[in-house]
Every structure is written in C-alpha cells, then in structure tokens.
PDB file of N, CA, C and O in Angstrom:
ATOM      1  N   PRO O   1      -0.934  24.495   6.318  1.00 51.00           N
ATOM      2  CA  PRO O   1      -0.204  24.138   5.494  1.00 51.00           C
ATOM      3  C   PRO O   1      -0.549  23.082   3.593  1.00 51.00           C
ATOM      4  O   PRO O   1      -1.282  21.932   4.240  1.00 51.00           O
ATOM      5  N   PRO O   2      -0.150  22.963   2.900  1.00 56.00           N
ATOM      6  CA  PRO O   2      -0.937  22.140   2.202  1.00 56.00           C
ATOM      7  C   PRO O   2      -0.074  21.033   2.174  1.00 56.00           C
ATOM      8  O   PRO O   2      -0.470  19.582   2.378  1.00 56.00           O
ATOM      9  N   SER O   3       0.644  20.970   2.976  1.00 66.00           N
ATOM     10  CA  SER O   3       2.141  19.501   2.955  1.00 66.00           C
ATOM     11  C   SER O   3       1.414  18.938   4.202  1.00 66.00           C
ATOM     12  O   SER O   3       1.126  17.833   4.596  1.00 66.00           O
ATOM     13  N   ARG O   4       0.088  19.465   5.016  1.00 68.00           N
ATOM     14  CA  ARG O   4      -0.274  19.131   6.182  1.00 68.00           C
ATOM     15  C   ARG O   4      -1.651  18.058   5.481  1.00 68.00           C
ATOM     16  O   ARG O   4      -1.855  16.948   6.184  1.00 68.00           O
ATOM     17  N   GLY O   5      -2.065  18.652   4.920  1.00 73.00           N
ATOM     18  CA  GLY O   5      -3.471  17.792   3.589  1.00 73.00           C
ATOM     19  C   GLY O   5      -3.070  16.710   2.465  1.00 73.00           C
ATOM     20  O   GLY O   5      -3.656  15.898   3.246  1.00 73.00           O
ATOM     21  N   ARG O   6      -1.280  16.586   2.628  1.00 74.00           N
ATOM     22  CA  ARG O   6      -0.937  15.806   1.651  1.00 74.00           C
ATOM     23  C   ARG O   6      -0.748  14.119   2.713  1.00 74.00           C
ATOM     24  O   ARG O   6      -0.520  12.986   2.673  1.00 74.00           O
ATOM     25  N   ALA O   7      -0.109  14.641   4.228  1.00 77.00           N
ATOM     26  CA  ALA O   7       0.412  13.704   4.990  1.00 77.00           C
ATOM     27  C   ALA O   7      -0.591  13.231   5.606  1.00 77.00           C
ATOM     28  O   ALA O   7      -0.578  11.958   6.024  1.00 77.00           O
ATOM     29  N   ALA O   8      -2.031  14.341   5.787  1.00 81.00           N
ATOM     30  CA  ALA O   8      -3.698  12.979   6.345  1.00 81.00           C
ATOM     31  C   ALA O   8      -3.945  12.539   5.419  1.00 81.00           C
ATOM     32  O   ALA O   8      -4.660  11.574   5.607  1.00 81.00           O
ATOM     33  N   ARG O   9      -3.699  12.711   3.630  1.00 84.00           N
ATOM     34  CA  ARG O   9      -4.329  12.050   3.030  1.00 84.00           C
ATOM     35  C   ARG O   9      -3.517  10.570   3.208  1.00 84.00           C
ATOM     36  O   ARG O   9      -4.379   9.992   2.807  1.00 84.00           O
ATOM     37  N   THR O  10      -2.216  11.061   3.045  1.00 83.00           N
ATOM     38  CA  THR O  10      -1.126   9.907   3.177  1.00 83.00           C
ATOM     39  C   THR O  10      -2.023   8.352   4.778  1.00 83.00           C
ATOM     40  O   THR O  10      -1.937   7.369   4.173  1.00 83.00           O
ATOM     41  N   ILE O  11      -2.323   9.092   6.049  1.00 86.00           N
ATOM     42  CA  ILE O  11      -2.430   8.566   6.977  1.00 86.00           C
ATOM     43  C   ILE O  11      -3.945   7.671   6.655  1.00 86.00           C
ATOM     44  O   ILE O  11      -4.445   6.644   6.927  1.00 86.00           O
ATOM     45  N   THR O  12      -4.672   8.903   6.285  1.00 88.00           N
ATOM     46  CA  THR O  12      -5.625   8.541   5.882  1.00 88.00           C
ATOM     47  C   THR O  12      -5.625   6.804   4.668  1.00 88.00           C
ATOM     48  O   THR O  12      -6.453   5.440   5.380  1.00 88.00           O
ATOM     49  N   TYR O  13      -5.572   7.302   4.051  1.00 85.00           N
ATOM     50  CA  TYR O  13      -5.314   6.070   3.362  1.00 85.00           C
ATOM     51  C   TYR O  13      -4.859   4.724   3.641  1.00 85.00           C
ATOM     52  O   TYR O  13      -4.837   3.498   3.325  1.00 85.00           O
ATOM     53  N   ARG O  14      -3.536   4.781   4.315  1.00 86.00           N
ATOM     54  CA  ARG O  14      -2.422   3.874   4.970  1.00 86.00           C
ATOM     55  C   ARG O  14      -3.816   3.248   6.035  1.00 86.00           C
ATOM     56  O   ARG O  14      -3.670   1.628   6.153  1.00 86.00           O
ATOM     57  N   ALA O  15      -4.314   4.046   6.643  1.00 91.00           N
ATOM     58  CA  ALA O  15      -5.432   3.534   7.987  1.00 91.00           C
ATOM     59  C   ALA O  15      -6.378   2.408   7.380  1.00 91.00           C
ATOM     60  O   ALA O  15      -6.619   1.379   7.599  1.00 91.00           O
ATOM     61  N   ILE O  16      -6.961   2.552   5.899  1.00 90.00           N
ATOM     62  CA  ILE O  16      -8.212   2.974   5.419  1.00 90.00           C
ATOM     63  C   ILE O  16      -7.418   0.982   5.080  1.00 90.00           C
ATOM     64  O   ILE O  16      -7.968  -0.608   4.604  1.00 90.00           O
ATOM     65  N   VAL O  17      -5.951   0.873   4.338  1.00 89.00           N
ATOM     66  CA  VAL O  17      -5.476   0.068   3.663  1.00 89.00           C
ATOM     67  C   VAL O  17      -4.907  -0.668   4.668  1.00 89.00           C
ATOM     68  O   VAL O  17      -4.917  -2.040   4.749  1.00 89.00           O
ATOM     69  N   SER O  18      -4.414  -0.868   6.093  1.00 89.00           N
ATOM     70  CA  SER O  18      -4.067  -1.312   6.976  1.00 89.00           C
ATOM     71  C   SER O  18      -5.328  -2.284   7.078  1.00 89.00           C
ATOM     72  O   SER O  18      -5.638  -4.036   7.599  1.00 89.00           O
ATOM     73  N   ALA O  19      -6.931  -1.971   7.517  1.00 92.00           N
ATOM     74  CA  ALA O  19      -8.447  -2.130   7.920  1.00 92.00           C
ATOM     75  C   ALA O  19      -8.548  -3.447   6.778  1.00 92.00           C
ATOM     76  O   ALA O  19      -9.013  -3.926   7.486  1.00 92.00           O
ATOM     77  N   CYS O  20      -8.021  -3.054   5.480  1.00 91.00           N
ATOM     78  CA  CYS O  20      -8.651  -4.384   4.552  1.00 91.00           C
ATOM     79  C   CYS O  20      -8.253  -5.286   4.945  1.00 91.00           C
ATOM     80  O   CYS O  20      -7.698  -5.789   4.699  1.00 91.00           O
ATOM     81  N   GLU O  21      -6.231  -5.257   4.852  1.00 89.00           N
ATOM     82  CA  GLU O  21      -5.285  -6.079   5.565  1.00 89.00           C
ATOM     83  C   GLU O  21      -5.862  -6.972   6.547  1.00 89.00           C
ATOM     84  O   GLU O  21      -5.736  -8.685   5.996  1.00 89.00           O
ATOM     85  N   LYS O  22      -5.994  -6.399   7.772  1.00 90.00           N
ATOM     86  CA  LYS O  22      -6.620  -6.864   8.366  1.00 90.00           C
ATOM     87  C   LYS O  22      -7.824  -7.924   8.453  1.00 90.00           C
ATOM     88  O   LYS O  22      -8.521  -8.528   9.401  1.00 90.00           O
ATOM     89  N   SER O  23      -8.815  -7.605   7.832  1.00 91.00           N
ATOM     90  CA  SER O  23     -10.607  -7.866   7.155  1.00 91.00           C
ATOM     91  C   SER O  23      -9.966  -8.952   5.796  1.00 91.00           C
ATOM     92  O   SER O  23     -11.115  -9.364   6.097  1.00 91.00           O
ATOM     93  N   SER O  24      -8.617  -8.924   5.729  1.00 88.00           N
ATOM     94  CA  SER O  24      -8.904 -10.122   4.563  1.00 88.00           C
ATOM     95  C   SER O  24      -9.446  -9.542   3.618  1.00 88.00           C
ATOM     96  O   SER O  24     -10.054 -10.520   1.931  1.00 88.00           O
ATOM     97  N   GLU O  25      -9.678  -7.717   2.956  1.00 92.00           N
ATOM     98  CA  GLU O  25     -10.116  -7.568   2.103  1.00 92.00           C
ATOM     99  C   GLU O  25      -8.696  -7.459   1.131  1.00 92.00           C
ATOM    100  O   GLU O  25      -9.110  -5.552   0.566  1.00 92.00           O
ATOM    101  N   TRP O  26      -8.456  -7.995  -0.097  1.00 93.00           N
ATOM    102  CA  TRP O  26      -7.289  -7.755  -0.565  1.00 93.00           C
ATOM    103  C   TRP O  26      -7.788  -7.003  -2.077  1.00 93.00           C
ATOM    104  O   TRP O  26      -7.106  -6.205  -2.150  1.00 93.00           O
ATOM    105  N   LYS O  27      -8.254  -7.439  -2.454  1.00 95.00           N
ATOM    106  CA  LYS O  27      -9.161  -6.985  -4.158  1.00 95.00           C
ATOM    107  C   LYS O  27      -9.504  -4.926  -3.390  1.00 95.00           C
ATOM    108  O   LYS O  27      -9.089  -4.434  -4.112  1.00 95.00           O
ATOM    109  N   LEU O  28     -10.115  -4.446  -1.926  1.00 94.00           N
ATOM    110  CA  LEU O  28     -10.265  -3.171  -1.464  1.00 94.00           C
ATOM    111  C   LEU O  28      -8.839  -2.384  -1.496  1.00 94.00           C
ATOM    112  O   LEU O  28      -8.946  -1.699  -1.805  1.00 94.00           O
ATOM    113  N   ALA O  29      -7.816  -3.452  -0.698  1.00 94.00           N
ATOM    114  CA  ALA O  29      -6.574  -2.982   0.122  1.00 94.00           C
ATOM    115  C   ALA O  29      -5.669  -2.970  -2.341  1.00 94.00           C
ATOM    116  O   ALA O  29      -4.715  -1.736  -2.151  1.00 94.00           O
ATOM    117  N   SER O  30      -5.415  -3.239  -3.094  1.00 94.00           N
ATOM    118  CA  SER O  30      -5.530  -2.690  -3.674  1.00 94.00           C
ATOM    119  C   SER O  30      -6.051  -2.081  -4.675  1.00 94.00           C
ATOM    120  O   SER O  30      -4.718  -0.928  -5.473  1.00 94.00           O
ATOM    121  N   GLU O  31      -7.313  -1.709  -4.538  1.00 94.00           N
ATOM    122  CA  GLU O  31      -8.184  -0.760  -5.412  1.00 94.00           C
ATOM    123  C   GLU O  31      -7.439   0.867  -4.562  1.00 94.00           C
ATOM    124  O   GLU O  31      -7.384   1.602  -5.527  1.00 94.00           O
ATOM    125  N   LEU O  32      -7.496   0.520  -3.615  1.00 92.00           N
ATOM    126  CA  LEU O  32      -7.346   2.320  -3.230  1.00 92.00           C
ATOM    127  C   LEU O  32      -5.375   2.121  -3.399  1.00 92.00           C
ATOM    128  O   LEU O  32      -5.095   3.535  -3.315  1.00 92.00           O
ATOM    129  N   PHE O  33      -4.888   0.726  -2.672  1.00 92.00           N
ATOM    130  CA  PHE O  33      -3.362   1.718  -3.048  1.00 92.00           C
ATOM    131  C   PHE O  33      -3.322   2.175  -4.589  1.00 92.00           C
ATOM    132  O   PHE O  33      -2.095   2.942  -4.390  1.00 92.00           O
ATOM    133  N   HIS O  34      -3.737   1.047  -5.419  1.00 90.00           N
ATOM    134  CA  HIS O  34      -3.859   2.026  -6.558  1.00 90.00           C
ATOM    135  C   HIS O  34      -4.808   3.567  -6.815  1.00 90.00           C
ATOM    136  O   HIS O  34      -3.935   4.657  -7.701  1.00 90.00           O
ATOM    137  N   VAL O  35      -5.308   3.597  -6.154  1.00 92.00           N
ATOM    138  CA  VAL O  35      -5.784   4.873  -6.018  1.00 92.00           C
ATOM    139  C   VAL O  35      -5.173   6.127  -5.324  1.00 92.00           C
ATOM    140  O   VAL O  35      -5.462   7.090  -5.925  1.00 92.00           O
ATOM    141  N   MET O  36      -3.823   5.506  -4.690  1.00 88.00           N
ATOM    142  CA  MET O  36      -2.672   6.836  -4.305  1.00 88.00           C
ATOM    143  C   MET O  36      -2.539   6.971  -5.070  1.00 88.00           C
ATOM    144  O   MET O  36      -1.845   8.119  -4.978  1.00 88.00           O
ATOM    145  N   GLY O  37      -1.863   5.659  -5.947  1.00 86.00           N
ATOM    146  CA  GLY O  37      -1.083   6.345  -6.959  1.00 86.00           C
ATOM    147  C   GLY O  37      -1.356   7.355  -8.242  1.00 86.00           C
ATOM    148  O   GLY O  37       0.031   7.801  -8.192  1.00 86.00           O
ATOM    149  N   ASP O  38      -2.291   7.002  -8.466  1.00 87.00           N
ATOM    150  CA  ASP O  38      -3.583   7.672  -9.461  1.00 87.00           C
ATOM    151  C   ASP O  38      -3.776   8.995  -8.532  1.00 87.00           C
ATOM    152  O   ASP O  38      -3.568  10.196  -9.158  1.00 87.00           O
ATOM    153  N   SER O  39      -3.665   9.286  -7.884  1.00 86.00           N
ATOM    154  CA  SER O  39      -4.147  10.785  -7.126  1.00 86.00           C
ATOM    155  C   SER O  39      -2.609  11.622  -6.349  1.00 86.00           C
ATOM    156  O   SER O  39      -2.515  12.290  -6.091  1.00 86.00           O
ATOM    157  N   PHE O  40      -1.198  10.668  -6.559  1.00 86.00           N
ATOM    158  CA  PHE O  40      -0.148  11.146  -5.494  1.00 86.00           C
ATOM    159  C   PHE O  40      -0.565  11.211  -4.736  1.00 86.00           C
ATOM    160  O   PHE O  40       0.470  11.975  -4.002  1.00 86.00           O
ATOM    161  N   VAL O  41      -1.005  10.060  -4.416  1.00 85.00           N
ATOM    162  CA  VAL O  41      -0.642  10.498  -2.671  1.00 85.00           C
ATOM    163  C   VAL O  41       0.286   9.322  -2.408  1.00 85.00           C
ATOM    164  O   VAL O  41       0.850   8.389  -3.022  1.00 85.00           O
ATOM    165  N   GLU O  42       1.393   9.764  -1.208  1.00 85.00           N
ATOM    166  CA  GLU O  42       2.295   9.308  -1.401  1.00 85.00           C
ATOM    167  C   GLU O  42       1.976   7.751  -0.389  1.00 85.00           C
ATOM    168  O   GLU O  42       1.327   7.563   0.434  1.00 85.00           O
ATOM    169  N   ARG O  43       2.964   6.595  -1.445  1.00 86.00           N
ATOM    170  CA  ARG O  43       3.038   5.078  -0.773  1.00 86.00           C
ATOM    171  C   ARG O  43       3.832   4.540   0.306  1.00 86.00           C
ATOM    172  O   ARG O  43       5.096   4.927  -1.160  1.00 86.00           O
ATOM    173  N   ASN O  44       4.344   4.420   0.680  1.00 86.00           N
ATOM    174  CA  ASN O  44       5.377   4.914   2.146  1.00 86.00           C
ATOM    175  C   ASN O  44       5.385   3.432   2.626  1.00 86.00           C
ATOM    176  O   ASN O  44       4.184   2.134   1.562  1.00 86.00           O
ATOM    177  N   THR O  45       6.199   2.588   3.451  1.00 88.00           N
ATOM    178  CA  THR O  45       6.481   1.118   3.943  1.00 88.00           C
ATOM    179  C   THR O  45       5.029   0.776   4.527  1.00 88.00           C
ATOM    180  O   THR O  45       5.345  -0.515   4.938  1.00 88.00           O
ATOM    181  N   ILE O  46       4.670   0.928   5.171  1.00 87.00           N
ATOM    182  CA  ILE O  46       3.907   0.821   5.865  1.00 87.00           C
ATOM    183  C   ILE O  46       2.856   0.563   4.014  1.00 87.00           C
ATOM    184  O   ILE O  46       1.788  -0.818   4.975  1.00 87.00           O
ATOM    185  N   THR O  47       1.661   1.610   4.255  1.00 88.00           N
ATOM    186  CA  THR O  47       1.510   1.106   3.092  1.00 88.00           C
ATOM    187  C   THR O  47       1.363   0.097   2.081  1.00 88.00           C
ATOM    188  O   THR O  47       1.146  -1.477   2.030  1.00 88.00           O
ATOM    189  N   TYR O  48       2.808  -0.079   1.510  1.00 90.00           N
ATOM    190  CA  TYR O  48       3.497  -1.022   1.149  1.00 90.00           C
ATOM    191  C   TYR O  48       2.946  -2.358   1.728  1.00 90.00           C
ATOM    192  O   TYR O  48       2.511  -3.877   1.083  1.00 90.00           O
ATOM    193  N   SER O  49       3.295  -2.231   2.991  1.00 90.00           N
ATOM    194  CA  SER O  49       3.495  -3.468   3.495  1.00 90.00           C
ATOM    195  C   SER O  49       2.070  -5.074   4.233  1.00 90.00           C
ATOM    196  O   SER O  49       1.626  -5.852   3.744  1.00 90.00           O
ATOM    197  N   ALA O  50       1.421  -3.521   4.245  1.00 91.00           N
ATOM    198  CA  ALA O  50       0.137  -3.432   4.656  1.00 91.00           C
ATOM    199  C   ALA O  50      -0.651  -4.588   3.169  1.00 91.00           C
ATOM    200  O   ALA O  50      -1.510  -5.222   3.493  1.00 91.00           O
ATOM    201  N   LEU O  51      -0.239  -4.303   1.427  1.00 93.00           N
ATOM    202  CA  LEU O  51      -0.986  -4.159   0.986  1.00 93.00           C
ATOM    203  C   LEU O  51      -0.726  -5.267   0.811  1.00 93.00           C
ATOM    204  O   LEU O  51      -0.705  -6.974   0.331  1.00 93.00           O
ATOM    205  N   VAL O  52       0.888  -5.781   1.238  1.00 93.00           N
ATOM    206  CA  VAL O  52       1.788  -6.976   0.677  1.00 93.00           C
ATOM    207  C   VAL O  52       0.860  -7.901   1.553  1.00 93.00           C
ATOM    208  O   VAL O  52       0.587  -9.534   1.283  1.00 93.00           O
ATOM    209  N   SER O  53       0.522  -7.620   3.396  1.00 93.00           N
ATOM    210  CA  SER O  53      -0.579  -8.399   4.267  1.00 93.00           C
ATOM    211  C   SER O  53      -1.413  -8.913   3.249  1.00 93.00           C
ATOM    212  O   SER O  53      -1.680 -10.141   3.823  1.00 93.00           O
ATOM    213  N   ALA O  54      -2.215  -7.871   3.108  1.00 93.00           N
ATOM    214  CA  ALA O  54      -3.373  -8.465   2.495  1.00 93.00           C
ATOM    215  C   ALA O  54      -3.732  -9.546   1.577  1.00 93.00           C
ATOM    216  O   ALA O  54      -4.110 -10.112   1.172  1.00 93.00           O
ATOM    217  N   TYR O  55      -2.585  -9.560   0.393  1.00 95.00           N
ATOM    218  CA  TYR O  55      -2.669 -10.769  -0.441  1.00 95.00           C
ATOM    219  C   TYR O  55      -1.547 -11.931  -0.044  1.00 95.00           C
ATOM    220  O   TYR O  55      -2.469 -13.021  -0.528  1.00 95.00           O
ATOM    221  N   GLU O  56      -1.137 -11.709   1.237  1.00 93.00           N
ATOM    222  CA  GLU O  56      -0.782 -12.926   1.323  1.00 93.00           C
ATOM    223  C   GLU O  56      -2.016 -13.731   2.176  1.00 93.00           C
ATOM    224  O   GLU O  56      -2.251 -14.702   2.597  1.00 93.00           O
ATOM    225  N   LYS O  57      -2.293 -12.746   2.791  1.00 92.00           N
ATOM    226  CA  LYS O  57      -3.599 -13.565   3.222  1.00 92.00           C
ATOM    227  C   LYS O  57      -4.836 -13.934   2.205  1.00 92.00           C
ATOM    228  O   LYS O  57      -5.863 -14.845   2.413  1.00 92.00           O
ATOM    229  N   GLY O  58      -4.471 -13.007   1.124  1.00 93.00           N
ATOM    230  CA  GLY O  58      -5.804 -13.534  -0.454  1.00 93.00           C
ATOM    231  C   GLY O  58      -5.140 -14.547  -0.542  1.00 93.00           C
ATOM    232  O   GLY O  58      -6.276 -14.801  -1.332  1.00 93.00           O
ATOM    233  N   GLY O  59      -3.931 -15.529  -0.177  1.00 94.00           N
ATOM    234  CA  GLY O  59      -3.197 -15.872  -1.110  1.00 94.00           C
ATOM    235  C   GLY O  59      -3.066 -15.962  -2.376  1.00 94.00           C
ATOM    236  O   GLY O  59      -2.738 -16.621  -3.752  1.00 94.00           O
ATOM    237  N   GLN O  60      -2.629 -14.584  -2.520  1.00 95.00           N
ATOM    238  CA  GLN O  60      -2.563 -14.278  -3.337  1.00 95.00           C
ATOM    239  C   GLN O  60      -0.277 -13.980  -3.442  1.00 95.00           C
ATOM    240  O   GLN O  60      -0.281 -12.180  -3.707  1.00 95.00           O
ATOM    241  N   TRP O  61      -0.140 -14.896  -3.800  1.00 94.00           N
ATOM    242  CA  TRP O  61       1.088 -14.640  -3.693  1.00 94.00           C
ATOM    243  C   TRP O  61       2.359 -13.389  -5.002  1.00 94.00           C
ATOM    244  O   TRP O  61       3.188 -12.985  -4.565  1.00 94.00           O
ATOM    245  N   VAL O  62       1.881 -14.107  -6.006  1.00 96.00           N
ATOM    246  CA  VAL O  62       2.110 -13.856  -7.318  1.00 96.00           C
ATOM    247  C   VAL O  62       2.110 -12.079  -6.894  1.00 96.00           C
ATOM    248  O   VAL O  62       3.257 -11.233  -7.390  1.00 96.00           O
ATOM    249  N   ARG O  63       1.271 -11.419  -6.681  1.00 95.00           N
ATOM    250  CA  ARG O  63       1.217 -10.474  -6.823  1.00 95.00           C
ATOM    251  C   ARG O  63       1.458  -9.223  -5.309  1.00 95.00           C
ATOM    252  O   ARG O  63       1.950  -8.574  -5.169  1.00 95.00           O
ATOM    253  N   ALA O  64       1.627  -9.955  -4.595  1.00 95.00           N
ATOM    254  CA  ALA O  64       2.720  -9.827  -3.895  1.00 95.00           C
ATOM    255  C   ALA O  64       3.810  -9.527  -3.434  1.00 95.00           C
ATOM    256  O   ALA O  64       4.762  -8.920  -3.288  1.00 95.00           O
ATOM    257  N   LEU O  65       4.536 -10.485  -4.472  1.00 95.00           N
ATOM    258  CA  LEU O  65       5.773 -10.651  -4.659  1.00 95.00           C
ATOM    259  C   LEU O  65       6.143  -8.966  -6.072  1.00 95.00           C
ATOM    260  O   LEU O  65       7.233  -9.172  -6.331  1.00 95.00           O
ATOM    261  N   GLN O  66       5.192  -8.958  -6.994  1.00 94.00           N
ATOM    262  CA  GLN O  66       4.719  -7.756  -8.048  1.00 94.00           C
ATOM    263  C   GLN O  66       5.222  -6.513  -6.571  1.00 94.00           C
ATOM    264  O   GLN O  66       5.745  -5.955  -6.953  1.00 94.00           O
ATOM    265  N   ILE O  67       4.533  -5.702  -5.848  1.00 92.00           N
ATOM    266  CA  ILE O  67       4.098  -5.789  -4.976  1.00 92.00           C
ATOM    267  C   ILE O  67       5.457  -5.277  -4.518  1.00 92.00           C
ATOM    268  O   ILE O  67       6.313  -4.166  -4.389  1.00 92.00           O
ATOM    269  N   LEU O  68       6.271  -5.587  -3.435  1.00 91.00           N
ATOM    270  CA  LEU O  68       7.426  -6.219  -3.178  1.00 91.00           C
ATOM    271  C   LEU O  68       8.498  -5.069  -4.494  1.00 91.00           C
ATOM    272  O   LEU O  68       9.288  -4.638  -3.987  1.00 91.00           O
ATOM    273  N   ARG O  69       8.652  -6.005  -6.270  1.00 91.00           N
ATOM    274  CA  ARG O  69       9.917  -5.676  -6.886  1.00 91.00           C
ATOM    275  C   ARG O  69       9.245  -3.889  -6.827  1.00 91.00           C
ATOM    276  O   ARG O  69       9.982  -2.950  -6.638  1.00 91.00           O
ATOM    277  N   GLU O  70       7.758  -3.986  -6.998  1.00 89.00           N
ATOM    278  CA  GLU O  70       7.542  -2.331  -6.616  1.00 89.00           C
ATOM    279  C   GLU O  70       7.791  -1.316  -6.698  1.00 89.00           C
ATOM    280  O   GLU O  70       8.453  -0.140  -6.256  1.00 89.00           O
ATOM    281  N   MET O  71       7.900  -2.502  -4.698  1.00 87.00           N
ATOM    282  CA  MET O  71       8.267  -1.447  -4.158  1.00 87.00           C
ATOM    283  C   MET O  71       9.706  -1.146  -3.924  1.00 87.00           C
ATOM    284  O   MET O  71      10.000   0.357  -3.320  1.00 87.00           O
ATOM    285  N   ALA O  72      11.097  -2.226  -3.985  1.00 86.00           N
ATOM    286  CA  ALA O  72      11.679  -1.802  -4.476  1.00 86.00           C
ATOM    287  C   ALA O  72      12.705  -0.340  -5.558  1.00 86.00           C
ATOM    288  O   ALA O  72      12.871   0.196  -5.118  1.00 86.00           O
ATOM    289  N   ALA O  73      12.122  -0.903  -6.943  1.00 88.00           N
ATOM    290  CA  ALA O  73      12.136  -0.130  -8.116  1.00 88.00           C
ATOM    291  C   ALA O  73      11.562   1.704  -7.094  1.00 88.00           C
ATOM    292  O   ALA O  73      12.196   2.481  -7.991  1.00 88.00           O
ATOM    293  N   SER O  74      10.920   1.393  -6.363  1.00 83.00           N
ATOM    294  CA  SER O  74      10.077   3.337  -6.082  1.00 83.00           C
ATOM    295  C   SER O  74      11.284   4.034  -4.796  1.00 83.00           C
ATOM    296  O   SER O  74      10.864   5.052  -4.607  1.00 83.00           O
ATOM    297  N   TRP O  75      12.313   2.986  -4.929  1.00 77.00           N
ATOM    298  CA  TRP O  75      13.007   3.400  -3.723  1.00 77.00           C
ATOM    299  C   TRP O  75      12.755   3.053  -2.226  1.00 77.00           C
ATOM    300  O   TRP O  75      12.961   4.246  -1.366  1.00 77.00           O
ATOM    301  N   VAL O  76      11.520   2.784  -2.000  1.00 77.00           N
ATOM    302  CA  VAL O  76      10.829   2.753  -0.838  1.00 77.00           C
ATOM    303  C   VAL O  76      11.324   1.775   0.405  1.00 77.00           C
ATOM    304  O   VAL O  76      11.856   0.169  -0.159  1.00 77.00           O
ATOM    305  N   GLU O  77      11.712   2.127   1.342  1.00 72.00           N
ATOM    306  CA  GLU O  77      12.786   1.105   2.257  1.00 72.00           C
ATOM    307  C   GLU O  77      11.896   0.661   2.797  1.00 72.00           C
ATOM    308  O   GLU O  77      10.350  -0.698   3.189  1.00 72.00           O
ATOM    309  N   THR O  78      12.676  -1.417   2.882  1.00 66.00           N
ATOM    310  CA  THR O  78      11.929  -2.396   2.757  1.00 66.00           C
ATOM    311  C   THR O  78      11.933  -2.847   4.130  1.00 66.00           C
ATOM    312  O   THR O  78      11.310  -4.204   4.376  1.00 66.00           O
ATOM    313  N   ASP O  79      12.686  -2.791   4.983  1.00 62.00           N
ATOM    314  CA  ASP O  79      13.162  -2.918   6.252  1.00 62.00           C
ATOM    315  C   ASP O  79      13.140  -1.613   7.516  1.00 62.00           C
ATOM    316  O   ASP O  79      14.010  -1.770   8.540  1.00 62.00           O
ATOM    317  N   THR O  80      11.794  -1.162   7.383  1.00 53.00           N
ATOM    318  CA  THR O  80      12.486  -0.591   8.210  1.00 53.00           C
ATOM    319  C   THR O  80      11.125  -0.412   9.445  1.00 53.00           C
ATOM    320  O   THR O  80      10.650  -0.052  10.702  1.00 53.00           O
ATOM    321  N   ILE O  81      10.424  -1.329   9.414  1.00 51.00           N
ATOM    322  CA  ILE O  81       9.489  -1.629  10.218  1.00 51.00           C
ATOM    323  C   ILE O  81       9.383  -3.066  10.708  1.00 51.00           C
ATOM    324  O   ILE O  81      10.108  -3.939  10.487  1.00 51.00           O
TER     325      ILE O  81
END
C-alpha cells in the first residue's frame, strides 16, 4: 500500500538525519530535513530532535531554537522522547 511507502521514506530519512547528527554533520542534516519537507515526507519528533541535536553539536544554537519553534508551530509533540 502507498502508506507503507511513505512510512518507509520517513524511517529512511529519519535514520539518515540521525546518522548526520551522530557524526556532527549539521549542514547535511539540515539539508535532508528540508528536502523531507519539500518532498512531503513526514517530519516527526525523532527527526526534529535529531536535527536540534545536530545543530547543538555544531554550535548552531540560533538554528536549534528556530527548529524548536517550527516544531511547536507544526504541532509535533516535543516531550515524547
């Protein structure tokens, strides 16, 4: 079913963004995160959290705060992890 394809894309992007976060590749994590939005791939709590963490590791505090605000505006739960 089509919903399985969407879920698989979300999981794949989430894994890649998380890998970027773990390797301190905040620029790549950011690019992938924005590609997700442009491609209508669901961005969830885990994906947002990985990007915030990547920004934090890269010393990008302003960007991290912007993403937290976007997360709240998008109605993504912020306290589920």
